[in-house]
XYZ file of C-alpha atoms in Angstrom:
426
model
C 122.205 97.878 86.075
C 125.789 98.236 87.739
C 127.282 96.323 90.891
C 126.882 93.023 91.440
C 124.695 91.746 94.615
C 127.065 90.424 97.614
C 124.864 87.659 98.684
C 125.544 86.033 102.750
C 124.088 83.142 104.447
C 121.500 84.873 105.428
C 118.350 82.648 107.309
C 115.786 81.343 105.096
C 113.531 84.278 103.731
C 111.440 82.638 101.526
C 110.539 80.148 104.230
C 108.959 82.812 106.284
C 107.321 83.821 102.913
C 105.417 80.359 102.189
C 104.332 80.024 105.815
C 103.147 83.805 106.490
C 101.498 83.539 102.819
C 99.980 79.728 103.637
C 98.120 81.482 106.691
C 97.090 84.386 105.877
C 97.161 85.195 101.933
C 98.176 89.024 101.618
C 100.033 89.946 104.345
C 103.387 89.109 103.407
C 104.121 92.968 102.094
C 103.216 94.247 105.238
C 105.424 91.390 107.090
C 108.603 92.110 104.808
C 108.497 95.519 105.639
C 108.263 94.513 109.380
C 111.288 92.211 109.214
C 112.908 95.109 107.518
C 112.007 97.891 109.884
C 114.061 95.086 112.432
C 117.095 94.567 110.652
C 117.469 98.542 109.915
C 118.974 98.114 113.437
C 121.574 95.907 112.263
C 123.395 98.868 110.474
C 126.853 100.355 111.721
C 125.631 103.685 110.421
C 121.996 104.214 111.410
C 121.638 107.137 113.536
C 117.859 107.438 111.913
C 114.984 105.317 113.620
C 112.689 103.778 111.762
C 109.153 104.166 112.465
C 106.955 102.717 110.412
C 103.023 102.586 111.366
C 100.577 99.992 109.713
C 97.443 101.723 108.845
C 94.035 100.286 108.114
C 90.227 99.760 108.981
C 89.064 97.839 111.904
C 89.828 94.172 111.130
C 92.151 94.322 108.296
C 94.710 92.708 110.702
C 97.423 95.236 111.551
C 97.495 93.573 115.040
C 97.913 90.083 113.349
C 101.306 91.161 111.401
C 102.251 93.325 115.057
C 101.569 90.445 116.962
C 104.324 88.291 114.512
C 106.971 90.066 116.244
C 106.043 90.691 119.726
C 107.394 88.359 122.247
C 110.755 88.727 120.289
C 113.740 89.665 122.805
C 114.136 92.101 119.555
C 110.955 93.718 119.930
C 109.214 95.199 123.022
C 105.469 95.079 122.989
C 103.413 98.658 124.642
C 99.302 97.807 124.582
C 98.792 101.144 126.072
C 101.253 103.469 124.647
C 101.527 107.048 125.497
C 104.678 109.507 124.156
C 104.607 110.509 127.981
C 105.809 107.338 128.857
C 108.739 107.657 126.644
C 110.303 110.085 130.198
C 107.718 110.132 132.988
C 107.419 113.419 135.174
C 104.718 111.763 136.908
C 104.349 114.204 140.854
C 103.229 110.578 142.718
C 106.724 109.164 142.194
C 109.898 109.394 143.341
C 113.042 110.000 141.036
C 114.119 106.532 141.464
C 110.813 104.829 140.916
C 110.387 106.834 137.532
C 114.395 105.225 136.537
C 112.471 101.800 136.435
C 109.190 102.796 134.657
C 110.978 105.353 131.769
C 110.623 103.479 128.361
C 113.086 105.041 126.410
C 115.917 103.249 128.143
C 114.101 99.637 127.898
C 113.360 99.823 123.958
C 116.680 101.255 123.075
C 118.689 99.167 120.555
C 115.068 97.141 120.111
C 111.974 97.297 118.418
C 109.136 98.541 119.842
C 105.746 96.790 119.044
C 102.239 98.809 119.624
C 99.274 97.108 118.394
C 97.360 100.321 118.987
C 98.230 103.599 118.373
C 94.831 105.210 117.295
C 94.783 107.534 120.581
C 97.804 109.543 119.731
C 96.165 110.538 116.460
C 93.046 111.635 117.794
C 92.194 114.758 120.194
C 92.119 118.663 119.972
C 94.911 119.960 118.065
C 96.948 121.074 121.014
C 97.287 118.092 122.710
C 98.212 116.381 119.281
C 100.959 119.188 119.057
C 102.091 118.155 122.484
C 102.292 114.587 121.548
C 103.782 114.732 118.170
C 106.541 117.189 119.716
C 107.912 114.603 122.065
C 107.742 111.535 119.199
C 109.383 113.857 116.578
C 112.249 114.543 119.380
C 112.837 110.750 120.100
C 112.708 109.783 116.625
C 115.796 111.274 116.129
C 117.522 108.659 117.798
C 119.690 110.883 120.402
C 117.440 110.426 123.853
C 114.894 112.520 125.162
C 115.395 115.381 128.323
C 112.255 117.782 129.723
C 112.128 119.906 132.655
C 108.650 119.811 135.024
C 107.904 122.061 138.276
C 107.479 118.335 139.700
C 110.498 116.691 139.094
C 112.803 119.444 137.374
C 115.159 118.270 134.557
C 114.903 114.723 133.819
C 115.537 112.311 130.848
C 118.735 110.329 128.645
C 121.128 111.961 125.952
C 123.138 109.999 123.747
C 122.533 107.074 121.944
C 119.347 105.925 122.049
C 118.276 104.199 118.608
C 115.510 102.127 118.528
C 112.954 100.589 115.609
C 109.275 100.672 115.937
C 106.288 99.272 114.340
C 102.926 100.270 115.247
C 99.203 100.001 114.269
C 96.134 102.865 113.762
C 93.268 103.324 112.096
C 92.981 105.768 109.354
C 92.746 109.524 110.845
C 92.096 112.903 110.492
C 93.599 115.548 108.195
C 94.400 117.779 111.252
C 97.043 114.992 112.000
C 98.530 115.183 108.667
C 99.282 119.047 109.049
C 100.188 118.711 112.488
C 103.137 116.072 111.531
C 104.270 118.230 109.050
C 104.371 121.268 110.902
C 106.345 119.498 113.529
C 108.688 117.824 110.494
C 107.004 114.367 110.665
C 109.215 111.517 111.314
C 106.346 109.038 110.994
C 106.138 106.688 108.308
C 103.114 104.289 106.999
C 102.473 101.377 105.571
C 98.268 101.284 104.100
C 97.186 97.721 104.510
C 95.510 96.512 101.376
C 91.894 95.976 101.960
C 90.324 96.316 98.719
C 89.271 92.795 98.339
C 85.426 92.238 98.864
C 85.335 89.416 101.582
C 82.910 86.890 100.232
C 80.855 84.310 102.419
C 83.061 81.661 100.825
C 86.113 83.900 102.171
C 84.317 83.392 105.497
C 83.389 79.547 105.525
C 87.250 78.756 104.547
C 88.485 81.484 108.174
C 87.424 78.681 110.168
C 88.317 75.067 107.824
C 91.657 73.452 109.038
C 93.765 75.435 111.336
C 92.350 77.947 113.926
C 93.434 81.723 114.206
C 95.554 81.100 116.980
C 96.912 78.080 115.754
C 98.094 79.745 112.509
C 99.690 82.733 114.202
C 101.178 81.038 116.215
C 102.847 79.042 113.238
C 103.973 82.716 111.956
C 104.978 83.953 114.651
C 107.332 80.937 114.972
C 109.413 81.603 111.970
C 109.055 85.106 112.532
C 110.947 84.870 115.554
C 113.229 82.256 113.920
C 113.993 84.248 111.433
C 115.062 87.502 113.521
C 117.229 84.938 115.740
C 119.133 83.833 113.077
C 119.503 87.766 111.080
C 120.973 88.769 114.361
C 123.260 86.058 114.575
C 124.340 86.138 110.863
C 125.244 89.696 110.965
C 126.902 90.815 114.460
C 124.167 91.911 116.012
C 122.730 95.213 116.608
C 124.958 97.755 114.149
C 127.001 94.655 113.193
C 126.556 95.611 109.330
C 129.292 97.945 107.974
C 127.709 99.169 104.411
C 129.469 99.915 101.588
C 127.228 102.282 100.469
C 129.501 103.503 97.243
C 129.020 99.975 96.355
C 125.406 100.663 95.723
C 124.394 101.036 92.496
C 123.812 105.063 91.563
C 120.408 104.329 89.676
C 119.016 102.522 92.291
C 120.139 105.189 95.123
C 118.826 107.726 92.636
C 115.494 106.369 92.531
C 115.483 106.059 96.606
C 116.898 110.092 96.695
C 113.941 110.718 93.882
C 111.151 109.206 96.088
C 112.745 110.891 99.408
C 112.065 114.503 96.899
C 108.483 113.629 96.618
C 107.572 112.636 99.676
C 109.123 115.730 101.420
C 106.905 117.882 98.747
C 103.855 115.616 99.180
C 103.686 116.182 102.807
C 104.061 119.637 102.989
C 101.145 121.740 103.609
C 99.824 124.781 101.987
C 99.121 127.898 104.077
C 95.590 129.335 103.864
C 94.760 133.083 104.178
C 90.609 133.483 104.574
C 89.644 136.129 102.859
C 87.858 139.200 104.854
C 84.511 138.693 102.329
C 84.665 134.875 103.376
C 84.762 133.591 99.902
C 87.396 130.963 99.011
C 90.521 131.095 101.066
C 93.926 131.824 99.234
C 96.479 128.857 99.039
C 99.945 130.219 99.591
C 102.106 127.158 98.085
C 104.050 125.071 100.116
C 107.621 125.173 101.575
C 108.741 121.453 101.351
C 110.295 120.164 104.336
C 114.288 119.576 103.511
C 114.278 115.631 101.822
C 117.444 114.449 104.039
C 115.612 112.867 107.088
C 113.095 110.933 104.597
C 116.187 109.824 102.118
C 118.157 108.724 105.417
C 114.985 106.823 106.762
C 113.820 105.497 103.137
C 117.712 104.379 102.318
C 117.831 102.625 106.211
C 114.527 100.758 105.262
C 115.888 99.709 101.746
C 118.854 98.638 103.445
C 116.990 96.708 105.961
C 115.478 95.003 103.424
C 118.587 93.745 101.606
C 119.896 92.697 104.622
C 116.737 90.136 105.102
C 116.960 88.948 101.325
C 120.807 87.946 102.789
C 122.254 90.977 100.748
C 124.899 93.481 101.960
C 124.288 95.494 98.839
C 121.465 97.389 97.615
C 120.223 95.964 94.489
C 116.810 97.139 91.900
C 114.523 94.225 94.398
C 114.837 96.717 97.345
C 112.898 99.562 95.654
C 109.073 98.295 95.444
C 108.907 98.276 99.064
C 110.601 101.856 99.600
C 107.941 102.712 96.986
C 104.850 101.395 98.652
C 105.994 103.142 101.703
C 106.811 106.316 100.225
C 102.869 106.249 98.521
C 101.177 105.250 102.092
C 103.316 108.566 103.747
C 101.821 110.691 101.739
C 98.326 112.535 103.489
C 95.867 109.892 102.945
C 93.652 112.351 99.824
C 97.042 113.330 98.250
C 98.217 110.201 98.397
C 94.938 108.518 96.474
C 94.899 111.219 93.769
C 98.823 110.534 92.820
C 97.811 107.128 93.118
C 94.944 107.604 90.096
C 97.389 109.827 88.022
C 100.128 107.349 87.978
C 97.419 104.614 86.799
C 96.344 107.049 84.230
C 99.427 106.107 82.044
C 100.890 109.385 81.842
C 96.775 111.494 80.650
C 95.288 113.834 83.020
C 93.089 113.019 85.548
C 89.568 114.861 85.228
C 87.643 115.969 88.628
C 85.336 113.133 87.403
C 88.328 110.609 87.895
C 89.741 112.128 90.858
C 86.959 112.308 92.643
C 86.093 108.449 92.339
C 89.275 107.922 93.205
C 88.910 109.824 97.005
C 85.637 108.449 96.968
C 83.369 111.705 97.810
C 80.108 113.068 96.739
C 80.818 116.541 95.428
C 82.798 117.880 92.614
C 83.264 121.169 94.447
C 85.096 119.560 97.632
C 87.335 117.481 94.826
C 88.137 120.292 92.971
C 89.222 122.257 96.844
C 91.449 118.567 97.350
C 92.921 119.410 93.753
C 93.721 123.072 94.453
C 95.194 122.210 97.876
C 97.446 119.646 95.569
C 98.698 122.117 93.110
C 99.970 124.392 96.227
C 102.011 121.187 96.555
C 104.260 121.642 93.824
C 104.089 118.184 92.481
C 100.579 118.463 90.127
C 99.474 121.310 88.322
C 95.515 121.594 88.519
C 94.723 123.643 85.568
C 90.851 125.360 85.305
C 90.438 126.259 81.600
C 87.374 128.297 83.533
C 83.737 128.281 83.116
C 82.303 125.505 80.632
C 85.364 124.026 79.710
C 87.099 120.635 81.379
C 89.316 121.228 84.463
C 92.753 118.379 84.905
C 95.258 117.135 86.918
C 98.702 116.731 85.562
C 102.218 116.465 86.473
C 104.279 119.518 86.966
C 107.485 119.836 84.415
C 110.192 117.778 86.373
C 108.006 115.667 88.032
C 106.736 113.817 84.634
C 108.873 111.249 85.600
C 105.961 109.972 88.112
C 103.839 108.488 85.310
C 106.529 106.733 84.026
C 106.011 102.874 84.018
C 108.692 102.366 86.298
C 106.663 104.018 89.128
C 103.796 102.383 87.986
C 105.582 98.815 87.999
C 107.616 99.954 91.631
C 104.276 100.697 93.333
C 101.766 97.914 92.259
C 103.585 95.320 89.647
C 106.773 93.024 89.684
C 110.077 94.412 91.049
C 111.461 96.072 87.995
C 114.305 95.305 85.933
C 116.626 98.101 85.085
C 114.965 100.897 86.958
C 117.909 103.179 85.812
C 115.795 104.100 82.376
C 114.723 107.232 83.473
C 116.651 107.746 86.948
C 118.184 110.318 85.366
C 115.840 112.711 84.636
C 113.306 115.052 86.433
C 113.590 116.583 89.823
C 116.362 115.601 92.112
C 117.190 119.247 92.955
């Protein structure tokens, strides 16, 4: 691979590593991509913020890596978080008395911390376009303004970048279409909870240190850590990046994931038929790939900066991968995530459908359809009698490559350029 890495004296990664992973085994991805998310608001350039949600079952401890950073005079912690909050029109309060309860202007240049998020992705359809409408606007980083009948035209233009990290449980598929009819600006991060907890997992919980006692030992360097990356590097937007100094194949690879997540996450249009029978999938119009490349190349960036790196280098892309895979609606995303295991074969409905995890072959084979509209896979039915499989479309072959394989679930890989030049970057 080209370039050569421009290491700094950067605070002690690796130390936060052994004491996050000495606590509480298997959290460290979701930590790294925290820290990351944080020092995305280190860089000169970054007009993009970074929002990236942890998502995960009750008690797979999203609030344990959230509550890491909060406390932070980085990071500003909302329990009860509501996008209305972001510019309150609220009729039983004066103009001035809403200036000092707005939240936009307190979490600009910061990182804002919710712990629970799982009411904005839940409720009727309207009131989830309402909500996503006003956290698409301030996710572009340029301030927020609404007119009300109770306190006419009110809000803040300009500058107004900010990081956040958030928590929810998994959640509907409404949600999913409503973010991308809205152009989502949203990004996840699935926790891993696929490990069984035995009673022997249980017994050691509560040997040694208590819960509290080893947060609070994470939380420590945590802290430490985002002292010293502020201090080390200017600040907020202290980092001037040299992004021609990047190496192509590795910005290649981040434009090439930025592709399929824009395709992934676009939705298919149904038309019901007027006899009722199957509705018609009219195949999606992908969403334009710039504001996930812009986000995805921020959070790459973010994490060089915390491995004390200025320059992007082939270790950044496992973590751009992971998040690019959790983005992706939650059944799409577990089907890709079978057909890149499959080693480059087809998936059968019989695969597919233990890897979403449902009863009927019908409802899998509706999942699969509504995946071919995507433009990614090609679901072929031979027809009646004969086998029906999932494969990659031409130009997107490159996703069962071993590279993706190794970026998503193995060892950062080594010379990631072998096939960055191929497929779909159009």
């Amino acid at each position: 691979m080209s370039g050569a890495s421009i290491a700094v004296s950067a605070p002690d990664v690796a130390m936060v590593r052994g004491t996050v992973e000495e606590h509480f085994p298997g959290l460290w991805p979701a930590v790294e991509v925290g820290l990351s998310v944080c020092a995305t608001l280190l860089l000169a350039d970054n007009s993009n913020p970074v929002a990236v949600i942890y998502v995960g079952p009750p008690s797979s401890s999203k609030t344990t890596v959230a509550d890491m950073f909060a406390g932070h005079p980085l990071c500003y912690r909302s329990d009860n978080f509501t996008p209305a909050a972001f510019v309150s029109h609220a009729a039983n309060r004066s103009r001035a008395a809403l200036d000092k309860v707005d939240l936009l202007p307190r979490i600009k240049h910061k990182v804002l911390v919710t712990p629970e998020l799982a009411t904005i992705f839940r409720g009727k359809e309207d009131d989830l376009v309402n909500q996503f409408k006003i956290i698409t606007r301030i996710l572009d980083g340029q301030g927020l303004t609404g007119d009300s009948g109770t306190q006419g035209r009110r809000g803040y233009e300009g500058d107004y970048l900010f990081a956040w990290l958030g928590c929810t449980t998994p959640f509907d598929p409404k949600v999913w279409r409503v973010m991308a009819q809205l152009g989502s600006r949203l990004f996840f991060l699935v926790m891993d909870t696929q490990a069984e907890v035995t009673a022997e997992d249980l017994v050691a919980s509560i040997e040694g240190l208590s819960y509290g006692e080893r947060l609070g030992q994470c939380k420590k360097v945590v802290h430490q850590f985002i002292t010293a990356l502020l201090e080390t590097y200017g600040g907020i937007r202290g980092v001037n990046w040299q992004t021609d100094a990047d190496p192509k194949d590795v910005r290649l690879w981040i434009a090439r994931l930025a592709i399929l997540l824009a395709a992934m996450r676009s939705e298919p249009q149904r038309e019901t038929a007027t006899d009722h029978s199957t509705p018609t999938l009219i195949p999606a119009k992908p969403e334009q790939p710039y504001r996930a490349h812009a986000v995805l190349y921020n959070l790459a960036r973010g994490h060089a900066l915390i491995h004390g790196r200025r320059q992007l280098t082939d270790e950044d892309l496992p973590l751009v991968a992971r998040v690019t895979l959790s983005t992706m609606p939650t059944k799409a995303g577990l089907v890709f995530g079978a057909l890149v295991r499959a080693n480059g074969k087809p998936l059968t409905v019989q695969e597919a459908q233990t890897a979403l995890g449902v009863k009927h072959p019908e409802t899998v084979r509706e999942i699969l359809r509504d995946l071919d509209a995507r433009g990614v896979m090609e679901f072929v039915e031979a027809g009646p009698g004969k086998p029906a499989e999932l494969k990659f479309r031409p130009g997107w072959e490159w996703c069962a490559s071993p590279e993706v394989l190794t970026l998503l679930w193995g060892e950062p890989v080594k010379n990631p350029g072998v096939c960055a030049g191929e497929g779909n970057l159009s």
